[in-house]
mmCIF file of C-alpha atoms and ligand atoms in Angstrom:
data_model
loop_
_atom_site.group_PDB
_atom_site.id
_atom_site.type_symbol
_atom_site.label_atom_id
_atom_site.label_comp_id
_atom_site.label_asym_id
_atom_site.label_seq_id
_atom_site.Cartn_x
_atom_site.Cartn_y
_atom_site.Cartn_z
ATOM 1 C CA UNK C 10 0.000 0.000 0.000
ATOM 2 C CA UNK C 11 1.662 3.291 -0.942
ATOM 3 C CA UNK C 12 0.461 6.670 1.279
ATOM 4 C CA UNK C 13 0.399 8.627 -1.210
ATOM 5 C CA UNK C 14 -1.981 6.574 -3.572
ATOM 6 C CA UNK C 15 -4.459 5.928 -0.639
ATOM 7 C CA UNK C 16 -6.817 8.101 1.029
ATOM 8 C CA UNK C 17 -7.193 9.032 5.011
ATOM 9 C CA UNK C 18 -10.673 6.733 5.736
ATOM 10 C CA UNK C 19 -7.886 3.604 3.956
ATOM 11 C CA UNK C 20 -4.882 4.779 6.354
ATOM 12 C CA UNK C 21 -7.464 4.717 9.378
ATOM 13 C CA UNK C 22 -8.220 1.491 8.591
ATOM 14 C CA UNK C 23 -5.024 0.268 7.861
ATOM 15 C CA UNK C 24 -3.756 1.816 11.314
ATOM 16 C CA UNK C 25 -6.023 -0.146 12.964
ATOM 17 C CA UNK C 26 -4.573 -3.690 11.859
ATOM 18 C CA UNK C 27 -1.210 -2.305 11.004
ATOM 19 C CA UNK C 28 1.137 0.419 12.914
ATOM 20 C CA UNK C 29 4.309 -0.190 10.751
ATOM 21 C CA UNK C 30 4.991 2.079 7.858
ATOM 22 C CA UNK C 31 7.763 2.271 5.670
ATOM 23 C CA UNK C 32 9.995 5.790 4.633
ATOM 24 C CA UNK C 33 12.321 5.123 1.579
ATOM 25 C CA UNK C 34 15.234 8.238 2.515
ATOM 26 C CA UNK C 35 18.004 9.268 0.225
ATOM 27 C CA UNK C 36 19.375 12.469 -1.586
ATOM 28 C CA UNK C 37 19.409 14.256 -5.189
ATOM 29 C CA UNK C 38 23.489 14.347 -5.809
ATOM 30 C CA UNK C 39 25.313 13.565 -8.833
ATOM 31 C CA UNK C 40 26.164 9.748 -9.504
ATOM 32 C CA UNK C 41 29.172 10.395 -12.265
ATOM 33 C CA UNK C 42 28.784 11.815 -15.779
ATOM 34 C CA UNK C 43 26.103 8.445 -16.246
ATOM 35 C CA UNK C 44 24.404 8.185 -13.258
ATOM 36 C CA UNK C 45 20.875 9.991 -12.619
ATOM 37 C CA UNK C 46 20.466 12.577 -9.875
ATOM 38 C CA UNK C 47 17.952 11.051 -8.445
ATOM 39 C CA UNK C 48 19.658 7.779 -7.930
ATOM 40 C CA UNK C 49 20.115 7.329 -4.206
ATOM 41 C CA UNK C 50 16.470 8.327 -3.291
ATOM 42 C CA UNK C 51 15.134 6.351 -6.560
ATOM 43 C CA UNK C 52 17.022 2.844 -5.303
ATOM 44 C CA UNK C 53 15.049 2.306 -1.568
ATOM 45 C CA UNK C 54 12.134 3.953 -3.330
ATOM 46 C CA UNK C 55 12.225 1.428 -6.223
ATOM 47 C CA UNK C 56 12.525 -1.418 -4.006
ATOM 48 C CA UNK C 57 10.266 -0.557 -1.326
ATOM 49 C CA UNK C 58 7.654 0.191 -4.081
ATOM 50 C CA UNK C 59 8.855 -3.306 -5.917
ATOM 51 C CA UNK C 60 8.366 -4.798 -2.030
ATOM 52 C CA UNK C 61 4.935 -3.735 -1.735
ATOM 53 C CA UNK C 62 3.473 -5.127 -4.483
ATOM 54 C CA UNK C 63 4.484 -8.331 -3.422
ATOM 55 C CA UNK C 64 4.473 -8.069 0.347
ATOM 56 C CA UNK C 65 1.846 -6.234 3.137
ATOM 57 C CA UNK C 66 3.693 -2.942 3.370
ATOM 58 C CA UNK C 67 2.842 0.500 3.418
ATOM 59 C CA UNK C 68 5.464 3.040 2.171
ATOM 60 C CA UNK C 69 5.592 6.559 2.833
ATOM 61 C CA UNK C 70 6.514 9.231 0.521
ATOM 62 C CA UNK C 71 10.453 9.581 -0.514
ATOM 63 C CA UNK C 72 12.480 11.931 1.643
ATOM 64 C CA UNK C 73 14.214 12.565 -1.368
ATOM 65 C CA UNK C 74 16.926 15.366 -0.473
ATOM 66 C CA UNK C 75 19.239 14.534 1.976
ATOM 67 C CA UNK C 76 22.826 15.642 3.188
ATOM 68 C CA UNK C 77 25.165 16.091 0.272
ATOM 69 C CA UNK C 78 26.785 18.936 0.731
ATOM 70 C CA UNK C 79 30.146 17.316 -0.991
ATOM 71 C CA UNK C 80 28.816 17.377 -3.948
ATOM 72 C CA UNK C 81 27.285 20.567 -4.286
ATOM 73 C CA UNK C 82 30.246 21.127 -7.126
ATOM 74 C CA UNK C 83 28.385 19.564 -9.360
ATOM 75 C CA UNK C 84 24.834 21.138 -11.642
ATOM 76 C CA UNK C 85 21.563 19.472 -10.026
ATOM 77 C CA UNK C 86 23.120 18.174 -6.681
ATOM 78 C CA UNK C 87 20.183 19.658 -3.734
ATOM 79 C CA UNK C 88 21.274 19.118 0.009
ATOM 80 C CA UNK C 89 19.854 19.554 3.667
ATOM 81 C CA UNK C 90 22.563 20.495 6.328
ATOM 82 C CA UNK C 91 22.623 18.159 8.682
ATOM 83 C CA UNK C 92 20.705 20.199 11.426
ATOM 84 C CA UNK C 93 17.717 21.319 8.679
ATOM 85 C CA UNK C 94 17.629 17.347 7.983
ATOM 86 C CA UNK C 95 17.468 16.322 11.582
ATOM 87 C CA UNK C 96 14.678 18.657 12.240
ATOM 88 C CA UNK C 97 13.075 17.639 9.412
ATOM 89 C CA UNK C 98 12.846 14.159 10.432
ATOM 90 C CA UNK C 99 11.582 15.270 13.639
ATOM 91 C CA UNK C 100 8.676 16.025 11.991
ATOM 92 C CA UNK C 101 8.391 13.746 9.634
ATOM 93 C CA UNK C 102 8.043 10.737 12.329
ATOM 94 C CA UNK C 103 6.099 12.646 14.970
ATOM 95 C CA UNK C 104 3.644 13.178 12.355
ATOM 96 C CA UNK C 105 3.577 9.439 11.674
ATOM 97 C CA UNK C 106 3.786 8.726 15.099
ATOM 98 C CA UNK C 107 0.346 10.748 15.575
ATOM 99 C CA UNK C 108 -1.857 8.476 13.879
ATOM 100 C CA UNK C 109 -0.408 5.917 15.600
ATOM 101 C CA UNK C 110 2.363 4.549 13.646
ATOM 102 C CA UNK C 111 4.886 2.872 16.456
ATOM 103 C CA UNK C 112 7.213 1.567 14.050
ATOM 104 C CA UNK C 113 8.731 3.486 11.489
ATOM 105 C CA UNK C 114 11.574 1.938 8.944
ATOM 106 C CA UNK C 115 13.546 4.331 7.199
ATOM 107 C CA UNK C 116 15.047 2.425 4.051
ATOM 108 C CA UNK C 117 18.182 4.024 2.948
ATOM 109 C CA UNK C 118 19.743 4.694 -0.208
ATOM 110 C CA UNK C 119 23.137 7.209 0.435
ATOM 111 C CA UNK C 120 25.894 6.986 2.657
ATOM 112 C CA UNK C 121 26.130 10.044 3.597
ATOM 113 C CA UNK C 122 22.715 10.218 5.378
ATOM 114 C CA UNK C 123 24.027 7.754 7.939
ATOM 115 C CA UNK C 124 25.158 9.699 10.794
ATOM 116 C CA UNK C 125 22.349 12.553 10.195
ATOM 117 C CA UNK C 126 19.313 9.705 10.291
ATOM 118 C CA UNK C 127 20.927 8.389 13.924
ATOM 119 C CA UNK C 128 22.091 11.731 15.202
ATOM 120 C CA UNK C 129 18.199 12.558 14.692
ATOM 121 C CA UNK C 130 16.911 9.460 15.954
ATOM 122 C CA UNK C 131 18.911 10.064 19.519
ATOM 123 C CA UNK C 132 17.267 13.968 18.940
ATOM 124 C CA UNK C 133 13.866 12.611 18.659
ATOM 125 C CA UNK C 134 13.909 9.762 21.626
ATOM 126 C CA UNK C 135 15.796 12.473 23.777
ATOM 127 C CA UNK C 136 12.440 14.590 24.036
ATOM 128 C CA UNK C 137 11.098 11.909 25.765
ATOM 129 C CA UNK C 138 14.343 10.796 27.853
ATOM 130 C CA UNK C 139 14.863 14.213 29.311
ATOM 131 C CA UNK C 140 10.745 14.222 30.630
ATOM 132 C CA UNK C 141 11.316 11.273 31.814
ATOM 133 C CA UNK C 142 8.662 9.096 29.411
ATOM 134 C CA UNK C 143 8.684 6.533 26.926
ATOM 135 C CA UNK C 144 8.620 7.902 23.288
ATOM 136 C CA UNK C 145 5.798 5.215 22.930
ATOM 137 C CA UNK C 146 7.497 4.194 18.706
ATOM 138 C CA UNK C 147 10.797 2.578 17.681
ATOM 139 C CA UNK C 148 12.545 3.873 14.777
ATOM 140 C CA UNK C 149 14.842 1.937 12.428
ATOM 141 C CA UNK C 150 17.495 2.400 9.727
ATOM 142 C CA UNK C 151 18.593 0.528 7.637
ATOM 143 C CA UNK C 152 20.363 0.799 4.009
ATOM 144 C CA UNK C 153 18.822 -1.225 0.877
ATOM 145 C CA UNK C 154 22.654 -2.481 0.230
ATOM 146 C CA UNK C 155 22.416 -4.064 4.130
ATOM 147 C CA UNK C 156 19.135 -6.280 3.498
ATOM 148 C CA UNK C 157 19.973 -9.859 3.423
ATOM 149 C CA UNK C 158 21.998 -11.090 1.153
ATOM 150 C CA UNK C 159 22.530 -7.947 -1.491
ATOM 151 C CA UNK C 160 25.958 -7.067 -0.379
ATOM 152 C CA UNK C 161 27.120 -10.887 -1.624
ATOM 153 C CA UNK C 162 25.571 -10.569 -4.620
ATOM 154 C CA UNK C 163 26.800 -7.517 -5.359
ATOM 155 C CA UNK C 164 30.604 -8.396 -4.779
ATOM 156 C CA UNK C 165 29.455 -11.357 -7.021
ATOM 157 C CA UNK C 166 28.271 -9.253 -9.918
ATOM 158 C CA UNK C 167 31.106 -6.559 -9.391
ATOM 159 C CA UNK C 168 33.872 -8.702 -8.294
ATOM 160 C CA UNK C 169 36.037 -5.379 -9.209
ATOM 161 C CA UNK C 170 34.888 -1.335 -10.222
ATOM 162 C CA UNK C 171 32.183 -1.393 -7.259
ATOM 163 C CA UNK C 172 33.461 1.671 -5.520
ATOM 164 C CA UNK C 173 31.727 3.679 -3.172
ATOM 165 C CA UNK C 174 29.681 6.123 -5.397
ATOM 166 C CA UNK C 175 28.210 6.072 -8.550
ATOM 167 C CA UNK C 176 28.344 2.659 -8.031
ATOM 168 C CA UNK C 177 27.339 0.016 -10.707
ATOM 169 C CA UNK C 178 24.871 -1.771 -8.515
ATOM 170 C CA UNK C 179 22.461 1.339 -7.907
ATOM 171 C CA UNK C 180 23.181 2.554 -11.306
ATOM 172 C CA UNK C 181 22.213 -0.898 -12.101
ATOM 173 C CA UNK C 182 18.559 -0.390 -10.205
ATOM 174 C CA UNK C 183 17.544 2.679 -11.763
ATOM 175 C CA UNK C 184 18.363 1.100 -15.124
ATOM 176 C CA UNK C 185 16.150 -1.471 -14.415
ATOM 177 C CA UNK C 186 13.675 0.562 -13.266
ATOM 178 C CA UNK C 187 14.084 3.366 -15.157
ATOM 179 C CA UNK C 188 15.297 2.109 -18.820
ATOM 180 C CA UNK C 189 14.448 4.854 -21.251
ATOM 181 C CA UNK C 190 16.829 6.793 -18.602
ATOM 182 C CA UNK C 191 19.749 4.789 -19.148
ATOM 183 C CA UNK C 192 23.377 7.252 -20.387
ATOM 184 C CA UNK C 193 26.489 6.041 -21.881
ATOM 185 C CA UNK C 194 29.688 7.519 -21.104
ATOM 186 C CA UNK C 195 33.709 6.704 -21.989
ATOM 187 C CA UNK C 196 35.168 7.011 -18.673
ATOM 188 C CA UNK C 197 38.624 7.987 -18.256
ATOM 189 C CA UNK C 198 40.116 6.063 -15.678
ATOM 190 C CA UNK C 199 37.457 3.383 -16.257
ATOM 191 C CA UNK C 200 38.014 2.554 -12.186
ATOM 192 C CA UNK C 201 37.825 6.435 -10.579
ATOM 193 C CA UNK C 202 40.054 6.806 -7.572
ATOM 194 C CA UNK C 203 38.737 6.475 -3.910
ATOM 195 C CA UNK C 204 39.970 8.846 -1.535
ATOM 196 C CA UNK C 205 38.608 10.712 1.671
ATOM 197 C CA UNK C 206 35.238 13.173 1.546
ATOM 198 C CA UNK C 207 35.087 16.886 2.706
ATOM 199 C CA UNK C 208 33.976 19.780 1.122
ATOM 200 C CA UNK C 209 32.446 20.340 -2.250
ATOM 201 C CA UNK C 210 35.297 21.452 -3.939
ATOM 202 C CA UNK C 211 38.012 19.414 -2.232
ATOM 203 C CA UNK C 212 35.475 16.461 -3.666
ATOM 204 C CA UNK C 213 35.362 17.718 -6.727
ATOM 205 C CA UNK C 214 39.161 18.347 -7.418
ATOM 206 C CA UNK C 215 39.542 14.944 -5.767
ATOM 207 C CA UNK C 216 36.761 13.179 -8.131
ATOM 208 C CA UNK C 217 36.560 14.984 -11.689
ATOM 209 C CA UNK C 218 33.961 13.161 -13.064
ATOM 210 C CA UNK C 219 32.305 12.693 -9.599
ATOM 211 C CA UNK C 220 32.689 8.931 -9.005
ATOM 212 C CA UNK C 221 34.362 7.268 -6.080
ATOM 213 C CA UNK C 222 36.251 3.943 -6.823
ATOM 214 C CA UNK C 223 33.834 2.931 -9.463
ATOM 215 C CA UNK C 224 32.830 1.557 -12.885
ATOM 216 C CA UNK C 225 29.236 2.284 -13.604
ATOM 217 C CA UNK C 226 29.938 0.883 -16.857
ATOM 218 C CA UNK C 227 29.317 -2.616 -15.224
ATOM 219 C CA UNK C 228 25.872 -2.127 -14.733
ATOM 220 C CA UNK C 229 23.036 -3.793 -16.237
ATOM 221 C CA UNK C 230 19.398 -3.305 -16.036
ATOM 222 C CA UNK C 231 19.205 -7.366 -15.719
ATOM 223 C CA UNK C 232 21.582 -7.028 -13.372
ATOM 224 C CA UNK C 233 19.622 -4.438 -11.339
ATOM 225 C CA UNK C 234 16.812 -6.503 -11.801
ATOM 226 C CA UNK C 235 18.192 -9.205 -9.483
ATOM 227 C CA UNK C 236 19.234 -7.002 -7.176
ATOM 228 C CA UNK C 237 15.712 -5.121 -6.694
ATOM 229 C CA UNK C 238 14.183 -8.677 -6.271
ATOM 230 C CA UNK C 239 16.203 -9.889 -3.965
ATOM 231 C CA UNK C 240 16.652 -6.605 -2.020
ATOM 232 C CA UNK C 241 12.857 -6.644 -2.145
ATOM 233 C CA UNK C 242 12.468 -10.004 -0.266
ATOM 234 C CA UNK C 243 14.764 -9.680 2.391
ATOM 235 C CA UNK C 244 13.072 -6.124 3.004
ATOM 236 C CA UNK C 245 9.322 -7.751 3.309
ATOM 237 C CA UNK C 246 11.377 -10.470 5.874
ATOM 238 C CA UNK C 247 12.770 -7.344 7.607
ATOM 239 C CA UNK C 248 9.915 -5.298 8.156
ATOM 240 C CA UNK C 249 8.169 -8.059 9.537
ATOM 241 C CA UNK C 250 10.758 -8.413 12.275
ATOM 242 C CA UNK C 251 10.401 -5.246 13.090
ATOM 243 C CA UNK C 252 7.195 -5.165 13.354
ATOM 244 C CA UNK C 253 6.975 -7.939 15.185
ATOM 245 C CA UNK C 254 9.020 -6.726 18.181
ATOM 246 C CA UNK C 255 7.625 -7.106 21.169
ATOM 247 C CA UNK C 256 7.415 -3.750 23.066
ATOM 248 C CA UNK C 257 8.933 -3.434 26.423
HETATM 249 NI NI1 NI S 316 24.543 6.689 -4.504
#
């Protein structure tokens, strides 16, 4: 069940057999000269949508900017500072939480979120830690590339060229997803070099065509295919968990 697509009498009634509800996060940033902006927010959407269809989920809208201020060097790249992003998320799962959601699952899709989503998950339980209640929902994180099983599969399909960004596994799921979107580049080193990450232009002069120890060139919509399936499964299997937990 997606949010958006469903009206407030269907949420009510979903609340009331289900509190669980889903939030695919990620960021607009440049993936590499091939790569779609949209990338890291398109790969948990795609495969929480792809998980829904099969499984009983219900998935929030994207959070679809996140904190990328490194690459802010190159056209089309949006971010949140970290302290706009926490606050946003504030509000994003006390909203949820209001209609009664207790479990909200933030699926993941750039690196560079990480530390933001759990520096405003400690924000958000702290209101109720420093009055001395219980925050009364449990929040989770977790990124698509964790769920079981994708991370061997990936080194499998990209025994080399993986990388860190603009890597040829999520290039790989927005070709499948997205295939009339798919670009063609000569890269020049065909592996980019890996390296540390500051600032925008330090990244920038470190990265030149904005990829990090990859070769997008790998990637295959087939390819991404498997990967959204399986990624899909183990993401159904991990919800469930979740939302199984027993409170304390
Ligand atoms: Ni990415």
């Amino acid at each position: 069940m997606l949010l958006a697509h469903s009206t407030w009498p269907e949420l009510e009634a979903r609340i009331a057999r289900s509190r669980t509800v889903v939030v695919p996060i990620g960021s607009n940033e440049q993936h590499g000269p091939t790569g779609l902006l949209g990338t890291d927010w398109m790969c948990p959407e795609i495969i929480a949508h792809h998980a829904h269809a099969t499984g009983d989920l219900l998935v929030a809208p994207t959070f679809n900017v996140g904190m990328a201020q490194h690459h802010l060097g190159f056209p089309g790249s949006i971010s949140l500072r970290p302290s706009t992003m926490i606050a946003a998320l504030r509000d994003w799962s006390v909203s949820l939480a209001g209609h009664g959601f207790d479990r909200i699952y933030f699926l993941n899709g750039h690196g560079g979120n990480v530390a933001t989503i759990e520096a405003a998950f400690s924000e958000i339980y702290s209101e109720a830690s420093w009055r001395g209640e219980r925050r009364g929902f449990a929040l989770k994180l977790k990124n698509w590339w964790d769920l079981p099983g994708v991370a061997k599969l990936c080194e499998r399909l990209y025994p080399t060229g993986h990388g860190s960004h603009a890597t040829p596994s999520e290039i790989a799921v927005t070709q499948f997803a997205y295939p009339d979107s798919i670009k063609a580049a000569n890269y020049a080193p065909q592996i980019a070099p890996s390296g540390p990450i500051r600032e925008a232009l330090d990244f920038r002069a470190r990265y030149a065509d904005g990829r990090m120890g990859s070769d997008p060139g790998l990637a295959t919509p087939e390819a991404g295919g498997e990967i959204v399936r399986l990624a899909a499964d183990g993401l159904v299997s991990d919800v469930r968990a979740f939302a199984s937990e027993t409170p304390v």
